[in-house]
Short mmCIF file of C-alpha atoms in Angstrom, two decimals:
data_model
loop_
_atom_site.label_atom_id
_atom_site.label_comp_id
_atom_site.label_asym_id
_atom_site.label_seq_id
_atom_site.Cartn_x
_atom_site.Cartn_y
_atom_site.Cartn_z
CA MET K 1 -34.13 32.42 -39.98
CA GLN K 2 -33.52 31.23 -36.31
CA ILE K 3 -30.52 32.52 -35.28
CA ILE K 4 -32.52 35.45 -37.02
CA GLN K 5 -34.98 35.57 -34.64
CA THR K 6 -32.38 34.97 -31.48
CA LEU K 7 -29.73 38.41 -32.51
CA LEU K 8 -33.51 40.80 -33.27
CA ALA K 9 -34.47 39.19 -29.30
CA LEU K 10 -30.86 39.90 -27.97
CA ALA K 11 -31.16 43.21 -29.22
CA LEU K 12 -34.45 43.86 -28.05
CA THR K 13 -33.28 42.78 -25.06
CA LEU K 14 -30.22 44.93 -24.19
CA GLY K 15 -32.07 47.98 -26.13
CA ILE K 16 -34.24 48.00 -23.03
CA LEU K 17 -31.71 47.73 -20.01
CA VAL K 18 -29.28 50.45 -21.67
CA THR K 19 -32.27 52.72 -22.45
CA LEU K 20 -33.29 52.53 -19.57
CA HIS K 21 -29.83 52.86 -17.48
CA GLU K 22 -28.59 55.18 -19.94
CA TYR K 23 -31.78 56.80 -19.29
CA GLY K 24 -30.66 57.23 -15.25
CA HIS K 25 -27.50 59.10 -15.95
CA PHE K 26 -28.71 61.05 -18.68
CA TRP K 27 -31.87 62.48 -16.65
CA VAL K 28 -29.95 63.47 -12.60
CA ALA K 29 -27.31 64.61 -15.45
CA ARG K 30 -29.83 67.37 -16.56
CA ARG K 31 -31.05 67.77 -12.97
CA PHE K 32 -28.35 69.21 -11.91
CA GLY K 33 -27.78 71.60 -14.68
CA VAL K 34 -24.40 69.34 -16.70
CA LYS K 35 -24.57 69.65 -20.42
CA VAL K 36 -25.05 66.17 -21.89
CA LEU K 37 -23.13 65.21 -25.85
CA ARG K 38 -24.61 62.20 -26.21
CA PHE K 39 -27.30 59.74 -25.45
CA SER K 40 -25.78 56.84 -27.35
CA VAL K 41 -28.22 52.74 -26.99
CA GLY K 42 -24.85 50.73 -28.55
CA PHE K 43 -21.01 51.09 -29.09
CA GLY K 44 -19.36 51.81 -33.04
CA LYS K 45 -20.09 54.22 -35.78
CA PRO K 46 -24.98 55.57 -35.14
CA LEU K 47 -26.91 54.43 -37.54
CA PHE K 48 -28.65 57.32 -37.08
CA SER K 49 -29.58 59.78 -35.05
CA TRP K 50 -31.49 64.08 -34.20
CA TYR K 51 -30.87 66.55 -31.64
CA ASP K 52 -32.36 68.14 -29.62
CA ARG K 53 -33.23 71.36 -28.43
CA HIS K 54 -30.16 71.27 -26.19
CA GLY K 55 -27.98 69.65 -28.40
CA THR K 56 -27.59 66.80 -26.63
CA GLU K 57 -26.87 63.76 -29.37
CA PHE K 58 -29.48 60.63 -29.86
CA ALA K 59 -27.59 57.89 -31.51
CA ILE K 60 -28.50 54.35 -32.22
CA ALA K 61 -25.36 52.73 -33.01
CA ALA K 62 -24.52 49.27 -34.67
CA ILE K 63 -23.34 47.61 -31.72
CA PRO K 64 -26.24 46.44 -29.89
CA LEU K 65 -24.80 45.30 -26.23
CA GLY K 66 -23.86 48.23 -24.80
CA GLY K 67 -23.93 52.55 -25.02
CA TYR K 68 -23.37 55.42 -22.77
CA VAL K 69 -24.32 59.15 -21.79
CA LYS K 70 -20.74 61.82 -22.83
CA MET K 71 -21.24 64.40 -20.80
CA LEU K 72 -18.83 67.21 -20.89
CA ASP K 73 -15.73 66.45 -18.72
CA GLU K 74 -13.35 68.64 -19.38
CA ARG K 75 -10.77 65.60 -18.49
CA GLU K 76 -11.90 65.09 -22.54
CA GLY K 77 -10.58 68.05 -23.89
CA PRO K 78 -10.53 71.73 -23.16
CA VAL K 79 -13.67 73.80 -22.06
CA PRO K 80 -14.73 76.87 -22.58
CA GLU K 81 -15.72 79.21 -20.28
CA GLU K 82 -19.29 79.61 -19.93
CA LEU K 83 -19.94 76.31 -20.49
CA ARG K 84 -17.26 75.23 -17.27
CA ASP K 85 -19.67 75.91 -15.29
CA GLN K 86 -21.94 72.70 -17.10
CA ALA K 87 -18.52 70.02 -17.13
CA PHE K 88 -19.75 67.43 -15.46
CA THR K 89 -15.86 67.68 -13.70
CA SER K 90 -17.32 71.25 -12.00
CA LYS K 91 -20.38 69.35 -9.73
CA PRO K 92 -19.75 68.19 -6.32
CA PRO K 93 -18.71 65.22 -5.52
CA SER K 94 -21.76 63.75 -3.95
CA GLN K 95 -24.01 65.27 -7.51
CA ARG K 96 -21.60 63.15 -10.02
CA ILE K 97 -21.86 60.04 -7.10
CA ALA K 98 -26.03 60.79 -7.87
CA ILE K 99 -25.65 60.17 -10.90
CA ALA K 100 -22.88 57.90 -11.19
CA ALA K 101 -25.55 56.17 -9.59
CA ALA K 102 -28.76 56.97 -11.03
CA GLY K 103 -28.09 54.43 -13.82
CA PRO K 104 -28.48 51.11 -11.88
CA ILE K 105 -30.70 52.51 -10.22
CA ALA K 106 -32.84 52.26 -12.72
CA ASN K 107 -32.44 49.13 -13.56
CA PHE K 108 -34.15 48.53 -10.04
CA MET K 109 -36.66 50.82 -10.18
CA PHE K 110 -37.79 49.39 -13.68
CA ALA K 111 -37.44 45.68 -12.21
CA ILE K 112 -40.14 46.59 -9.17
CA PHE K 113 -42.60 48.52 -11.72
CA ALA K 114 -41.90 45.60 -13.11
CA TYR K 115 -42.74 43.12 -10.82
CA TRP K 116 -45.87 45.73 -9.95
CA LEU K 117 -47.15 45.71 -13.09
CA LEU K 118 -47.29 41.52 -13.18
CA SER K 119 -49.35 41.60 -9.77
CA VAL K 120 -51.91 44.63 -10.76
CA VAL K 121 -52.54 41.85 -14.02
CA GLY K 122 -52.18 39.39 -12.26
CA VAL K 123 -51.08 35.64 -13.75
CA THR K 124 -51.69 32.54 -13.32
CA HIS K 125 -49.08 29.45 -12.17
CA VAL K 126 -48.96 26.19 -12.95
CA ALA K 127 -48.62 24.80 -8.68
CA PRO K 128 -45.53 23.20 -7.76
CA ILE K 129 -47.32 20.05 -7.81
CA VAL K 130 -44.01 17.45 -8.02
CA GLY K 131 -44.11 14.77 -10.44
CA GLU K 132 -41.13 12.32 -10.41
CA VAL K 133 -38.44 12.10 -7.93
CA ALA K 134 -35.15 10.67 -8.51
CA ASP K 135 -33.96 8.05 -6.62
CA GLU K 136 -30.57 8.48 -4.20
CA SER K 137 -31.27 12.34 -5.40
CA VAL K 138 -31.43 15.78 -2.83
CA ALA K 139 -35.25 15.91 -3.00
CA GLY K 140 -35.20 11.72 -2.18
CA GLN K 141 -33.31 12.44 0.67
CA VAL K 142 -35.38 15.10 1.60
CA GLY K 143 -38.29 13.12 1.21
CA LEU K 144 -39.93 14.67 -1.53
CA GLN K 145 -42.81 12.51 -2.53
CA GLU K 146 -44.90 12.20 -6.11
CA GLY K 147 -48.32 14.73 -6.18
CA MET K 148 -46.47 16.31 -3.14
CA GLU K 149 -47.37 20.35 -3.41
CA ILE K 150 -44.85 22.74 -2.34
CA HIS K 151 -45.13 25.64 -0.58
CA ALA K 152 -42.31 26.82 1.01
CA VAL K 153 -39.08 26.43 1.09
CA ASP K 154 -36.45 27.81 4.26
CA GLY K 155 -40.29 29.32 5.45
CA HIS K 156 -40.24 31.02 1.70
CA ARG K 157 -43.49 31.76 0.84
CA ILE K 158 -44.33 29.63 -3.25
CA SER K 159 -46.36 29.54 -5.00
CA SER K 160 -44.70 28.26 -8.77
CA TRP K 161 -41.69 25.68 -10.15
CA ARG K 162 -39.96 29.98 -10.34
CA ASP K 163 -39.78 29.97 -6.71
CA VAL K 164 -39.16 26.76 -6.25
CA ASN K 165 -36.09 27.60 -8.90
CA MET K 166 -34.98 30.32 -7.31
CA ARG K 167 -34.64 28.97 -3.99
CA ILE K 168 -32.69 26.19 -4.01
CA LEU K 169 -30.56 27.99 -7.44
CA GLU K 170 -29.94 29.93 -2.95
CA ARG K 171 -28.72 27.35 -1.63
CA ALA K 172 -26.03 25.76 -4.34
CA GLY K 173 -22.77 23.94 -3.13
CA GLU K 174 -24.07 24.30 0.96
CA GLN K 175 -23.91 22.33 3.50
CA GLY K 176 -26.27 22.02 5.96
CA LEU K 177 -30.77 21.45 5.99
CA ILE K 178 -32.71 22.13 4.22
CA THR K 179 -37.22 22.74 4.63
CA LEU K 180 -39.09 22.64 2.71
CA ASP K 181 -43.67 22.30 3.46
CA VAL K 182 -45.35 20.42 1.47
CA SER K 183 -49.13 19.43 1.54
CA ASN K 184 -49.89 15.91 0.35
CA GLY K 185 -53.90 14.85 -0.43
CA GLY K 186 -55.41 17.60 2.25
CA ALA K 187 -52.51 16.74 4.77
CA ARG K 188 -49.42 19.75 5.53
CA GLY K 189 -46.38 18.81 6.57
CA THR K 190 -42.71 20.34 6.84
CA LEU K 191 -39.90 17.89 5.11
CA SER K 192 -35.82 18.10 5.67
CA GLY K 193 -32.88 16.82 5.16
CA GLU K 194 -29.01 17.48 4.38
CA LEU K 195 -28.15 19.27 0.63
CA GLY K 196 -24.67 17.20 1.34
CA GLY K 197 -22.82 20.41 -1.08
CA TRP K 198 -25.19 19.76 -3.65
CA ARG K 199 -23.86 21.53 -6.95
CA LEU K 200 -25.07 22.24 -10.32
CA SER K 201 -23.39 20.94 -13.80
CA ASP K 202 -20.77 23.24 -14.94
CA ASP K 203 -22.76 22.76 -18.60
CA THR K 204 -26.13 23.53 -18.43
CA PRO K 205 -27.63 23.70 -15.14
CA ASP K 206 -31.27 22.37 -14.32
CA PRO K 207 -31.40 23.55 -10.75
CA LEU K 208 -34.52 21.32 -10.49
CA ALA K 209 -34.04 17.85 -12.64
CA GLU K 210 -30.00 18.14 -9.82
CA PHE K 211 -32.55 18.39 -6.67
CA GLY K 212 -34.29 15.89 -8.16
CA ILE K 213 -37.34 16.85 -8.99
CA THR K 214 -39.56 17.07 -12.14
CA PRO K 215 -43.14 18.69 -12.47
CA TRP K 216 -46.03 16.91 -12.43
CA ARG K 217 -47.71 16.99 -15.79
CA PRO K 218 -50.99 16.06 -17.50
CA ASP K 219 -51.03 13.12 -19.08
CA VAL K 220 -50.36 14.12 -23.02
CA PRO K 221 -51.41 11.77 -25.67
CA ALA K 222 -49.68 10.71 -28.98
CA VAL K 223 -52.76 13.73 -30.96
CA LEU K 224 -52.06 15.19 -33.88
CA GLY K 225 -52.76 19.03 -32.82
CA GLN K 226 -50.70 21.19 -35.66
CA ILE K 227 -49.27 20.02 -39.14
CA SER K 228 -46.67 22.32 -40.71
CA ASP K 229 -47.57 23.44 -44.14
CA GLY K 230 -44.51 21.60 -46.95
CA GLY K 231 -43.61 18.73 -43.93
CA ARG K 232 -43.32 15.42 -44.11
CA ALA K 233 -45.71 14.64 -41.32
CA GLN K 234 -48.45 16.49 -44.18
CA ALA K 235 -46.44 14.88 -47.43
CA ALA K 236 -47.10 11.07 -45.45
CA GLY K 237 -50.44 12.38 -45.77
CA LEU K 238 -51.03 12.62 -41.19
CA ARG K 239 -53.90 14.99 -40.33
CA THR K 240 -54.85 16.68 -37.13
CA GLY K 241 -56.84 14.18 -34.79
CA ASP K 242 -54.54 11.40 -35.21
CA ARG K 243 -53.43 9.31 -32.88
CA ILE K 244 -50.55 7.39 -33.03
CA LEU K 245 -50.30 4.15 -31.51
CA ALA K 246 -47.20 2.78 -32.71
CA VAL K 247 -43.65 3.05 -34.23
CA SER K 248 -42.04 0.38 -35.86
CA GLU K 249 -43.82 -2.08 -34.19
CA GLN K 250 -42.95 -0.41 -31.06
CA PRO K 251 -46.68 0.97 -29.15
CA VAL K 252 -46.37 4.52 -28.13
CA GLY K 253 -47.92 5.65 -24.56
CA ASN K 254 -48.06 9.09 -25.22
CA TRP K 255 -46.90 12.82 -26.92
CA PHE K 256 -43.00 12.82 -25.48
CA GLU K 257 -42.96 9.06 -26.34
CA LEU K 258 -43.45 9.68 -30.29
CA VAL K 259 -41.06 12.42 -30.09
CA ASP K 260 -38.07 10.61 -28.50
CA PHE K 261 -38.80 8.35 -31.39
CA ILE K 262 -38.84 10.85 -33.57
CA ARG K 263 -36.25 12.98 -32.89
CA ASN K 264 -33.70 9.82 -32.70
CA ALA K 265 -34.47 8.02 -36.37
CA PRO K 266 -33.32 11.54 -39.06
CA GLY K 267 -33.61 9.61 -42.11
CA GLN K 268 -34.65 6.93 -41.16
CA THR K 269 -38.31 4.87 -42.52
CA LEU K 270 -40.73 4.99 -40.09
CA THR K 271 -44.21 3.39 -40.14
CA LEU K 272 -47.16 4.67 -38.04
CA VAL K 273 -49.28 3.01 -36.37
CA ILE K 274 -52.28 5.65 -36.27
CA GLU K 275 -55.95 5.99 -35.34
CA ARG K 276 -58.08 7.94 -37.32
CA ALA K 277 -62.10 7.77 -37.25
CA GLY K 278 -62.16 4.81 -34.84
CA SER K 279 -60.57 3.07 -37.65
CA GLU K 280 -55.99 1.58 -37.73
CA GLN K 281 -54.17 2.52 -41.00
CA SER K 282 -50.65 2.32 -40.63
CA VAL K 283 -48.65 4.75 -42.57
CA GLN K 284 -44.59 5.02 -43.19
CA ILE K 285 -43.09 8.15 -42.74
CA THR K 286 -39.28 9.48 -42.64
CA PRO K 287 -38.52 12.52 -40.30
CA GLU K 288 -36.03 15.08 -41.72
CA ALA K 289 -32.81 15.60 -40.16
CA LYS K 290 -32.43 19.05 -38.66
CA THR K 291 -29.60 20.69 -37.43
CA GLN K 292 -30.05 22.67 -33.88
CA ASP K 293 -28.01 25.51 -32.16
CA ASN K 294 -25.91 23.15 -30.03
CA GLY K 295 -24.53 20.78 -33.43
CA GLU K 296 -27.10 17.41 -32.57
CA THR K 297 -28.71 16.64 -35.84
CA ILE K 298 -32.08 15.44 -35.05
CA GLY K 299 -35.62 13.99 -36.65
CA PHE K 300 -38.38 16.51 -37.65
CA VAL K 301 -41.76 15.90 -39.71
CA GLY K 302 -43.48 18.97 -38.65
CA ALA K 303 -46.43 18.43 -36.24
CA GLY K 304 -47.47 19.37 -32.96
CA VAL K 305 -49.08 17.72 -30.76
CA GLU K 306 -53.10 18.67 -29.85
CA THR K 307 -53.60 21.37 -26.78
CA VAL K 308 -53.79 19.25 -23.79
CA SER K 309 -55.18 21.78 -20.96
CA TRP K 310 -53.76 21.99 -17.07
CA PRO K 311 -56.95 20.72 -14.35
CA ASP K 312 -58.23 24.08 -13.05
CA ASN K 313 -57.29 22.12 -9.42
CA VAL K 314 -53.21 22.44 -10.47
CA LEU K 315 -53.58 26.02 -11.57
CA ARG K 316 -53.33 29.19 -9.05
CA GLU K 317 -54.08 32.79 -10.34
CA VAL K 318 -51.49 35.98 -7.91
CA ARG K 319 -53.46 38.89 -9.29
CA TYR K 320 -52.52 41.77 -6.22
CA GLY K 321 -54.46 45.06 -6.16
CA PRO K 322 -51.99 48.34 -6.94
CA LEU K 323 -51.25 48.97 -3.02
CA ALA K 324 -50.79 45.22 -2.45
CA ALA K 325 -48.59 44.89 -5.38
CA ILE K 326 -45.91 47.31 -4.12
CA PRO K 327 -44.50 45.45 -1.40
CA VAL K 328 -44.88 41.42 -3.45
CA ALA K 329 -43.35 43.83 -6.70
CA LEU K 330 -40.50 45.20 -3.65
CA ASP K 331 -40.09 41.12 -2.49
CA GLU K 332 -39.81 40.23 -6.37
CA THR K 333 -36.77 42.56 -6.83
CA TRP K 334 -35.33 41.44 -3.53
CA ALA K 335 -35.24 37.72 -4.09
CA ASP K 336 -33.76 38.68 -7.14
CA THR K 337 -30.98 40.96 -6.48
CA ARG K 338 -30.06 38.51 -3.47
CA LEU K 339 -29.60 35.58 -5.86
CA THR K 340 -27.45 37.31 -7.35
CA LEU K 341 -25.22 38.41 -4.91
CA VAL K 342 -25.46 35.39 -4.03
CA ALA K 343 -24.44 33.57 -7.20
CA ILE K 344 -21.19 36.66 -7.48
CA LYS K 345 -20.58 35.52 -3.73
CA LYS K 346 -20.41 32.08 -5.23
CA MET K 347 -18.44 31.78 -7.33
CA VAL K 348 -15.19 34.10 -5.69
CA THR K 349 -16.12 31.63 -3.34
CA GLY K 350 -15.71 28.42 -4.88
CA LEU K 351 -19.04 27.19 -4.80
CA LEU K 352 -20.26 27.71 -7.37
CA SER K 353 -18.89 27.24 -10.99
CA PRO K 354 -17.29 29.95 -12.69
CA SER K 355 -18.40 27.38 -15.71
CA ASN K 356 -22.15 28.85 -14.78
CA LEU K 357 -20.96 32.22 -16.08
CA SER K 358 -23.07 33.44 -18.68
CA GLY K 359 -22.54 35.58 -22.23
CA PRO K 360 -24.69 37.24 -24.81
CA ILE K 361 -24.45 34.04 -26.81
CA THR K 362 -26.42 33.13 -23.56
CA ILE K 363 -28.25 35.91 -22.55
CA ALA K 364 -29.25 36.01 -26.67
CA ARG K 365 -30.93 32.37 -26.90
CA VAL K 366 -32.69 32.67 -24.02
CA ALA K 367 -33.97 36.04 -24.70
CA GLU K 368 -35.39 34.17 -27.55
CA ALA K 369 -37.27 31.83 -25.81
CA SER K 370 -38.71 34.36 -23.04
CA VAL K 371 -39.88 36.14 -25.96
CA SER K 372 -41.37 33.14 -28.09
CA SER K 373 -42.93 31.96 -24.48
CA GLY K 374 -45.14 35.19 -24.02
CA PHE K 375 -45.88 38.65 -22.22
CA GLU K 376 -45.05 37.10 -18.65
CA GLY K 377 -41.81 35.72 -19.15
CA PHE K 378 -40.60 38.79 -21.06
CA ILE K 379 -41.26 40.87 -18.80
CA ARG K 380 -39.81 38.89 -15.68
CA PHE K 381 -36.80 37.84 -17.98
CA LEU K 382 -35.85 41.69 -18.56
CA ALA K 383 -36.94 42.24 -15.16
CA TYR K 384 -33.79 39.90 -13.59
CA LEU K 385 -31.49 41.48 -16.10
CA SER K 386 -31.97 43.85 -15.35
CA VAL K 387 -31.30 43.70 -11.22
CA SER K 388 -28.47 41.67 -12.66
CA LEU K 389 -27.68 44.87 -14.74
CA GLY K 390 -27.73 47.56 -11.76
CA ILE K 391 -25.75 44.92 -9.96
CA LEU K 392 -22.49 43.94 -12.24
CA ASN K 393 -22.68 48.20 -12.74
CA LEU K 394 -22.22 49.07 -8.61
CA LEU K 395 -19.33 46.65 -8.35
CA PRO K 396 -16.14 48.41 -6.70
CA VAL K 397 -15.26 48.15 -10.83
CA PRO K 398 -13.12 51.19 -12.34
CA VAL K 399 -15.11 51.42 -15.20
CA LEU K 400 -18.06 50.32 -14.07
CA ASP K 401 -20.35 52.80 -12.36
CA GLY K 402 -19.43 50.97 -8.42
CA GLY K 403 -15.95 52.66 -9.41
CA HIS K 404 -16.69 56.01 -10.34
CA ILE K 405 -18.81 56.33 -7.18
CA VAL K 406 -16.03 55.05 -5.35
CA TYR K 407 -13.52 57.44 -6.28
CA TYR K 408 -16.11 60.07 -5.51
CA THR K 409 -16.50 59.07 -2.41
CA ILE K 410 -12.90 59.01 -1.68
CA GLU K 411 -12.45 62.74 -3.41
CA ALA K 412 -15.51 63.86 -0.86
CA ILE K 413 -12.95 62.69 2.15
CA ARG K 414 -9.93 63.70 0.92
CA LYS K 415 -11.26 67.40 -0.47
CA LYS K 416 -9.27 66.15 -3.37
CA PRO K 417 -9.64 63.89 -5.98
CA LEU K 418 -7.06 60.94 -6.49
CA SER K 419 -3.84 61.79 -8.38
CA ASP K 420 -4.46 61.15 -12.62
CA GLU K 421 -1.85 58.20 -12.24
CA VAL K 422 -3.98 56.21 -9.87
CA GLN K 423 -6.57 56.74 -12.10
CA ALA K 424 -5.50 55.54 -14.69
CA LEU K 425 -3.20 52.14 -13.09
CA GLY K 426 -7.40 51.89 -11.52
CA LEU K 427 -8.98 52.13 -15.38
CA ARG K 428 -6.16 49.90 -16.54
CA ILE K 429 -6.80 47.22 -13.91
CA GLY K 430 -10.47 47.49 -14.86
CA MET K 431 -10.28 46.88 -17.62
CA ALA K 432 -7.98 44.05 -17.62
CA MET K 433 -10.68 42.47 -15.55
CA ILE K 434 -13.57 43.02 -17.20
CA LEU K 435 -12.39 42.32 -20.32
CA THR K 436 -11.24 38.64 -19.07
CA LEU K 437 -14.93 38.62 -17.50
CA MET K 438 -16.43 38.85 -21.04
CA VAL K 439 -13.92 36.63 -22.32
CA PHE K 440 -14.47 33.88 -19.86
CA ALA K 441 -18.42 34.36 -20.77
CA LEU K 442 -18.49 34.18 -23.70
CA TYR K 443 -16.21 30.85 -23.87
CA ASN K 444 -18.63 28.98 -21.92
CA ASP K 445 -21.20 30.33 -24.08
CA LEU K 446 -18.93 28.14 -27.24
CA MET K 447 -18.36 26.26 -24.81
CA ARG K 448 -21.88 24.59 -24.28
CA LEU K 449 -22.88 25.17 -27.78
#
């Protein structure tokens, strides 16, 4: 069931972004009088299709890992004389450049709109207040302490843990100073320290943890809030409201300790000491063995925690008016763009391991998690992925939009196109580069399972 949910999340995510990207090409091509033969979301055999009054076929294809807009093109076969002025190849280089660039531009426009929408609707963030700081970590050397709230990183304003993640990711693999504006108990100040070339792990990078920060969170008592029908917790007679005091004579301090006990005991019988209606009693339970996507087997009893409210003083509501939200949306989109470009640069220069590159499996898992996290999480994920897709397609690699833009720019300068042999060679090189990148990303995905 989880695999199906993950695949559906991937199809939904890529379907939205690919449709937006290809619609950019489609819309501009139509504006310049180019006849569009097919608009396909996905590759392979169409699952279903329909035609509009212009004769364009709109198709949903079987492989949801991309899409394309097929235009009338003299390079792909003879074009009737009466339709020649509607062929893509009949248009001047400037118009072909605009058509090629329209897809990535549509991705950036969507990101701007998504961040504008979130800013207008308003979101509530948990303030970036530090919980624990790991010894000998960069955070510890900078001087961060428990209870400090982070307001800026290297002069960039911070309002959430996502912002902190984004800013410290930009500094991965670097030397030099990092500067944090913080407050603690009403007093504000600035901390700075050497990065020392700190790096992300090659496996499943967690920027905050590797930087040395554990975010503050309220105490979560081991009190049951949900009991799943047919689960081991229900079979053992556990009820909502039960507080777990001990597991097999080991005291339980909070919910996370209880989770650790359960996860580490698949198939083992445990004795729980619970408090119910003011009295204590013992209950035996055997966690069900459950295998996760990464192959790890954990214990599972089908019980959830009682909801714990965050204190009002650690919540920050961020909301802007329609006009004030525009520069905020532009800043957010630029931050995503800068992070993506910095990551590409660091992979090329070796400051960031290519093992951090992700493929469709990782994207699917993150998509499923973001869909489950709610509207804000999913929209932010879509916006960031849309920016990444736009940047990737603008790279000057034949096959990608950026490669076509380079070809058409050269043609505009030379007043004639590059020879068919040169373009064919570029196509083969570009295909080899993209296939190599895809295989490497898929390999990284498989190594993370």
